[in-house]
Short mmCIF file of C-alpha atoms in Angstrom, two decimals:
data_model
loop_
_atom_site.label_atom_id
_atom_site.label_comp_id
_atom_site.label_asym_id
_atom_site.label_seq_id
_atom_site.Cartn_x
_atom_site.Cartn_y
_atom_site.Cartn_z
CA MET A 6 83.52 39.10 -49.94
CA THR A 7 82.60 35.43 -49.31
CA ASN A 8 79.08 35.58 -47.87
CA PRO A 9 76.67 33.97 -50.38
CA ARG A 10 74.07 36.69 -49.96
CA GLU A 11 76.62 39.46 -50.57
CA LEU A 12 78.17 37.67 -53.52
CA MET A 13 74.83 37.02 -55.18
CA THR A 14 73.78 40.64 -54.64
CA ALA A 15 77.07 41.93 -56.05
CA TYR A 16 76.49 40.00 -59.27
CA GLY A 17 72.79 40.90 -59.44
CA LEU A 18 71.62 37.36 -58.74
CA ASN A 19 68.94 35.78 -56.58
CA PRO A 20 68.57 32.13 -55.51
CA LYS A 21 66.35 30.13 -57.85
CA LYS A 22 63.52 28.30 -56.15
CA SER A 23 63.17 26.08 -59.21
CA LEU A 24 66.71 24.80 -58.56
CA GLY A 25 66.14 24.37 -54.83
CA GLN A 26 69.11 26.59 -54.04
CA ASN A 27 70.13 26.87 -50.38
CA PHE A 28 73.71 28.10 -50.08
CA MET A 29 75.81 26.91 -47.17
CA HIS A 30 77.55 29.72 -45.30
CA ASP A 31 78.28 28.50 -41.75
CA PRO A 32 82.06 28.02 -41.23
CA ASN A 33 81.62 25.32 -38.58
CA THR A 34 79.40 23.24 -40.86
CA ILE A 35 81.85 23.63 -43.73
CA GLU A 36 84.69 22.51 -41.46
CA LYS A 37 82.63 19.51 -40.33
CA ILE A 38 81.96 18.44 -43.91
CA VAL A 39 85.60 18.75 -44.94
CA SER A 40 86.81 16.80 -41.89
CA THR A 41 84.19 14.10 -42.57
CA ALA A 42 85.53 13.72 -46.12
CA GLU A 43 88.94 12.76 -44.65
CA LEU A 44 90.82 14.16 -47.61
CA MET A 45 94.43 13.30 -48.32
CA PRO A 46 96.86 15.59 -50.19
CA ASP A 47 96.68 13.46 -53.36
CA ASP A 48 92.88 13.15 -53.40
CA THR A 49 90.62 14.22 -56.21
CA VAL A 50 87.27 15.63 -55.11
CA ILE A 51 84.12 15.88 -57.17
CA GLU A 52 82.06 18.64 -55.60
CA ILE A 53 78.42 18.74 -56.64
CA GLY A 54 76.66 22.07 -56.24
CA PRO A 55 79.46 24.51 -55.33
CA GLY A 56 77.06 27.47 -55.34
CA THR A 57 79.12 30.56 -54.59
CA GLY A 58 82.15 28.53 -53.52
CA GLU A 59 82.26 28.56 -49.72
CA LEU A 60 82.79 24.81 -49.41
CA THR A 61 84.91 24.75 -52.59
CA ALA A 62 87.47 27.09 -51.02
CA SER A 63 87.92 24.79 -48.03
CA LEU A 64 88.13 21.63 -50.13
CA ALA A 65 90.83 23.22 -52.27
CA GLN A 66 93.05 23.58 -49.20
CA TYR A 67 93.10 19.84 -48.54
CA ALA A 68 92.76 18.07 -51.91
CA LYS A 69 95.03 17.91 -54.93
CA HIS A 70 92.17 18.56 -57.36
CA VAL A 71 88.63 19.84 -56.88
CA MET A 72 86.30 19.39 -59.84
CA ALA A 73 83.11 21.29 -59.07
CA ILE A 74 79.94 20.58 -61.05
CA GLU A 75 77.33 23.34 -61.06
CA VAL A 76 74.07 23.31 -63.02
CA ASP A 77 73.39 27.07 -62.65
CA GLU A 78 75.41 28.79 -65.37
CA ARG A 79 74.54 32.19 -63.86
CA LEU A 80 77.16 31.43 -61.19
CA GLU A 81 80.02 31.08 -63.69
CA PRO A 82 81.28 34.69 -63.32
CA VAL A 83 81.03 34.47 -59.52
CA LEU A 84 83.09 31.29 -59.36
CA SER A 85 85.50 32.22 -62.13
CA ASP A 86 86.35 35.50 -60.45
CA ARG A 87 86.60 34.04 -56.99
CA PHE A 88 88.89 31.17 -57.99
CA ALA A 89 90.88 32.88 -60.73
CA ASP A 90 94.09 32.37 -58.76
CA THR A 91 93.30 28.89 -57.41
CA SER A 92 95.04 26.45 -59.70
CA ASN A 93 93.61 23.18 -58.33
CA VAL A 94 89.92 24.02 -58.80
CA TYR A 95 88.06 23.30 -62.04
CA PHE A 96 84.43 24.04 -62.84
CA VAL A 97 82.01 22.13 -65.04
CA PHE A 98 78.70 23.87 -65.68
CA GLU A 99 76.23 21.10 -66.39
CA ASP A 100 73.67 18.81 -64.78
CA ILE A 101 75.38 16.19 -62.59
CA LEU A 102 72.83 13.60 -63.75
CA LYS A 103 74.12 14.09 -67.30
CA THR A 104 77.79 14.17 -66.32
CA ASN A 105 80.15 11.27 -66.95
CA VAL A 106 82.01 11.57 -63.66
CA LEU A 107 84.52 8.85 -64.51
CA SER A 108 85.62 10.74 -67.61
CA LEU A 109 86.50 13.70 -65.36
CA VAL A 110 88.53 11.75 -62.80
CA GLY A 111 90.12 9.21 -65.13
CA LYS A 112 91.52 6.18 -63.33
CA LYS A 113 92.10 7.96 -60.03
CA ASP A 114 90.17 7.21 -56.86
CA PHE A 115 87.93 10.07 -55.88
CA VAL A 116 85.72 11.46 -53.12
CA VAL A 117 82.37 13.15 -53.68
CA VAL A 118 81.22 16.09 -51.56
CA ALA A 119 77.79 17.49 -52.32
CA ASN A 120 75.39 20.18 -51.17
CA VAL A 121 72.52 19.71 -53.57
CA PRO A 122 68.77 20.36 -53.86
CA TYR A 123 66.94 17.84 -51.73
CA TYR A 124 64.53 16.85 -54.47
CA ILE A 125 67.30 15.21 -56.50
CA THR A 126 69.46 13.65 -53.75
CA THR A 127 68.10 10.16 -54.43
CA ALA A 128 68.76 10.46 -58.17
CA ILE A 129 72.28 11.75 -57.52
CA LEU A 130 73.12 8.89 -55.14
CA GLN A 131 71.83 6.40 -57.69
CA HIS A 132 73.90 8.07 -60.42
CA LEU A 133 77.07 7.88 -58.32
CA LEU A 134 76.64 4.41 -56.83
CA GLU A 135 75.62 2.60 -60.01
CA GLN A 136 78.68 3.64 -61.99
CA ALA A 137 81.27 1.11 -63.13
CA ARG A 138 83.60 2.61 -60.52
CA ARG A 139 82.24 4.28 -57.43
CA PRO A 140 83.68 7.10 -55.32
CA LYS A 141 85.48 5.75 -52.28
CA ARG A 142 83.45 8.08 -50.09
CA ILE A 143 80.42 10.33 -50.45
CA VAL A 144 79.66 13.18 -48.06
CA ILE A 145 76.33 14.80 -48.85
CA THR A 146 73.88 17.15 -47.15
CA MET A 147 70.27 16.09 -47.40
CA GLN A 148 66.90 16.20 -45.70
CA TYR A 149 67.30 14.65 -42.24
CA GLU A 150 64.32 12.30 -42.56
CA VAL A 151 65.67 10.92 -45.86
CA ALA A 152 69.08 10.33 -44.27
CA GLU A 153 67.36 8.41 -41.48
CA ARG A 154 65.58 6.21 -44.01
CA ILE A 155 68.83 5.52 -45.84
CA CYS A 156 70.49 4.37 -42.60
CA ALA A 157 67.56 2.18 -41.49
CA THR A 158 68.44 -1.36 -40.43
CA THR A 159 65.38 -2.31 -38.38
CA GLU A 160 62.93 -4.88 -39.73
CA GLY A 161 59.90 -3.01 -40.98
CA ASP A 162 61.80 0.20 -41.71
CA MET A 163 63.71 -0.81 -44.83
CA THR A 164 62.96 0.97 -48.11
CA LEU A 165 64.05 0.63 -51.71
CA LEU A 166 66.44 3.54 -51.09
CA SER A 167 68.01 2.08 -47.93
CA ASN A 168 68.55 -1.28 -49.63
CA SER A 169 70.05 0.43 -52.69
CA VAL A 170 72.55 2.53 -50.72
CA GLN A 171 73.49 -0.20 -48.23
CA PHE A 172 74.10 -2.63 -51.10
CA TYR A 173 76.98 -0.42 -52.25
CA GLY A 174 78.23 1.21 -49.05
CA LYS A 175 77.93 1.91 -45.33
CA PRO A 176 75.86 5.05 -44.61
CA GLU A 177 76.16 7.09 -41.42
CA ILE A 178 74.52 10.30 -40.24
CA VAL A 179 77.41 12.44 -39.07
CA SER A 180 75.51 15.49 -37.91
CA LYS A 181 72.07 17.08 -37.85
CA LEU A 182 72.06 20.60 -39.31
CA ASN A 183 70.02 23.60 -38.26
CA PRO A 184 68.30 25.42 -41.16
CA ALA A 185 70.24 28.56 -40.14
CA VAL A 186 73.48 27.20 -41.68
CA PHE A 187 71.96 27.81 -45.13
CA TRP A 188 70.82 30.88 -47.02
CA PRO A 189 67.97 31.06 -47.81
CA ARG A 190 66.91 28.94 -44.84
CA PRO A 191 65.15 25.71 -45.79
CA SER A 192 61.98 24.87 -43.89
CA ILE A 193 63.30 21.46 -42.81
CA ASN A 194 66.22 20.06 -40.85
CA SER A 195 69.16 18.68 -42.75
CA ALA A 196 71.88 16.14 -42.14
CA ILE A 197 75.42 15.42 -43.20
CA LEU A 198 75.41 11.86 -44.51
CA ARG A 199 78.63 9.93 -45.07
CA ILE A 200 78.72 6.81 -47.25
CA ASP A 201 81.87 4.68 -47.34
CA THR A 202 81.56 2.49 -50.41
CA TYR A 203 82.56 -1.16 -50.71
CA GLU A 204 84.91 -2.40 -53.41
CA THR A 205 82.24 -4.99 -54.22
CA PRO A 206 78.64 -5.12 -52.98
CA ILE A 207 78.27 -6.38 -49.41
CA VAL A 208 76.09 -9.34 -50.42
CA ASP A 209 76.67 -12.07 -52.98
CA VAL A 210 74.37 -11.81 -56.01
CA PRO A 211 74.68 -13.12 -59.56
CA SER A 212 74.29 -9.58 -60.92
CA ASP A 213 73.52 -6.12 -59.62
CA LYS A 214 70.90 -5.72 -62.33
CA LEU A 215 68.94 -8.78 -61.26
CA PHE A 216 69.22 -7.86 -57.58
CA PHE A 217 67.63 -4.46 -58.15
CA LYS A 218 65.02 -5.94 -60.46
CA VAL A 219 63.95 -8.24 -57.62
CA VAL A 220 64.06 -5.55 -54.91
CA LYS A 221 62.11 -3.08 -57.06
CA ALA A 222 59.54 -5.77 -57.77
CA GLY A 223 59.19 -6.42 -54.06
CA PHE A 224 58.62 -2.74 -53.32
CA SER A 225 56.38 -2.18 -56.34
CA GLN A 226 53.32 -2.83 -54.17
CA LYS A 227 54.89 -2.56 -50.74
CA ARG A 228 51.61 -2.78 -48.82
CA LYS A 229 50.95 -6.19 -50.31
CA GLN A 230 52.44 -9.47 -49.21
CA LEU A 231 55.66 -10.42 -50.98
CA ARG A 232 54.04 -13.18 -53.01
CA ASN A 233 51.68 -10.68 -54.61
CA SER A 234 54.14 -7.82 -55.06
CA LEU A 235 56.74 -10.12 -56.64
CA SER A 236 54.13 -11.65 -58.88
CA GLY A 237 53.11 -8.24 -60.17
CA GLY A 238 56.59 -6.72 -60.26
CA LEU A 239 58.25 -9.68 -62.00
CA GLN A 240 55.18 -10.42 -64.13
CA VAL A 241 55.01 -14.06 -63.13
CA LYS A 242 52.13 -16.16 -61.83
CA SER A 243 51.47 -16.06 -58.10
CA LYS A 244 52.39 -19.73 -57.66
CA ILE A 245 55.77 -19.10 -59.29
CA ALA A 246 56.47 -16.17 -56.95
CA GLN A 247 55.39 -18.40 -54.06
CA GLY A 248 57.89 -21.02 -55.20
CA TYR A 249 60.73 -18.50 -55.34
CA LEU A 250 60.02 -17.41 -51.77
CA ASP A 251 59.61 -20.95 -50.45
CA ASN A 252 62.90 -22.04 -51.99
CA ALA A 253 64.65 -18.97 -50.57
CA GLY A 254 63.25 -19.75 -47.11
CA ILE A 255 61.25 -16.50 -46.90
CA ASP A 256 57.68 -16.35 -45.64
CA SER A 257 55.53 -15.23 -48.58
CA LYS A 258 53.21 -13.31 -46.24
CA ARG A 259 55.94 -10.87 -45.24
CA ARG A 260 56.16 -7.41 -46.77
CA ALA A 261 59.13 -5.91 -48.59
CA GLU A 262 60.12 -3.49 -45.79
CA THR A 263 60.79 -6.42 -43.42
CA LEU A 264 63.52 -8.05 -45.52
CA ASN A 265 67.19 -7.36 -44.94
CA LEU A 266 69.90 -7.23 -47.61
CA GLU A 267 70.96 -10.85 -47.20
CA GLU A 268 67.39 -12.06 -47.64
CA TRP A 269 67.01 -10.05 -50.84
CA ALA A 270 70.32 -11.51 -52.03
CA ARG A 271 69.19 -15.05 -51.21
CA LEU A 272 65.94 -14.49 -53.09
CA THR A 273 67.89 -13.10 -56.06
CA ARG A 274 70.18 -16.13 -56.14
CA THR A 275 67.16 -18.43 -55.99
CA ILE A 276 65.45 -16.68 -58.88
CA ALA A 277 68.66 -16.75 -60.93
CA GLU A 278 69.05 -20.50 -60.38
CA GLU A 279 65.44 -21.24 -61.30
CA THR A 280 65.32 -19.08 -64.42
CA ASN A 281 68.59 -20.25 -65.97
#
């Protein structure tokens, strides 16, 4: 018995709407996710949101270790029974946002595969990408429209999220998913997003912390011109924000969504030079 609906019924369980549970059951989608992860025999995988274990079972065939993190403790007997004889799968029943992933994997490189509630995908990506050591690859299912925003490169379409992800890695939509591949069916289309991370951020900045402080300031009032949003976000006078932009060679009348990563990096370097 491997169908999520049957397994949940057998253990007297129902999906929790409060946890945004949509269990993946389509074999072709599972195969696509595993192939996208490009696992090697020595790889360690952190799986986020194993659910009833459909994807877990496939990952275990290709990776040396699978460490699956599940917030719903009701699923412990389901997973423990199902994987009782699978020696390379380990379960951690806690909130991924409170989990020290690096303490689980030690010094080894690792890959993250995740099928998680859509309302926390942004928080999870932030949690994974802002660690001292990032996964070499992330393969995650998410709302299709959010995946599109993450991959945006066109002037006028950039967001705080797209800048944040692209600072650390190269995102790519691998496939669009029909709601029917999940149970219960979500009301929206989904996507498989792959992020290949960089060893160091793609742009040169004096510090990640300052870079994100500047970008967040720029997007703090995204409908306003950069001079005004930076002034408010950085809590400096308008003429000082104007000076930062002039010295970075950026038109102060532009809006945050029109800047690319290199322009944000140049602005960050300018601010660092003028405040030190």
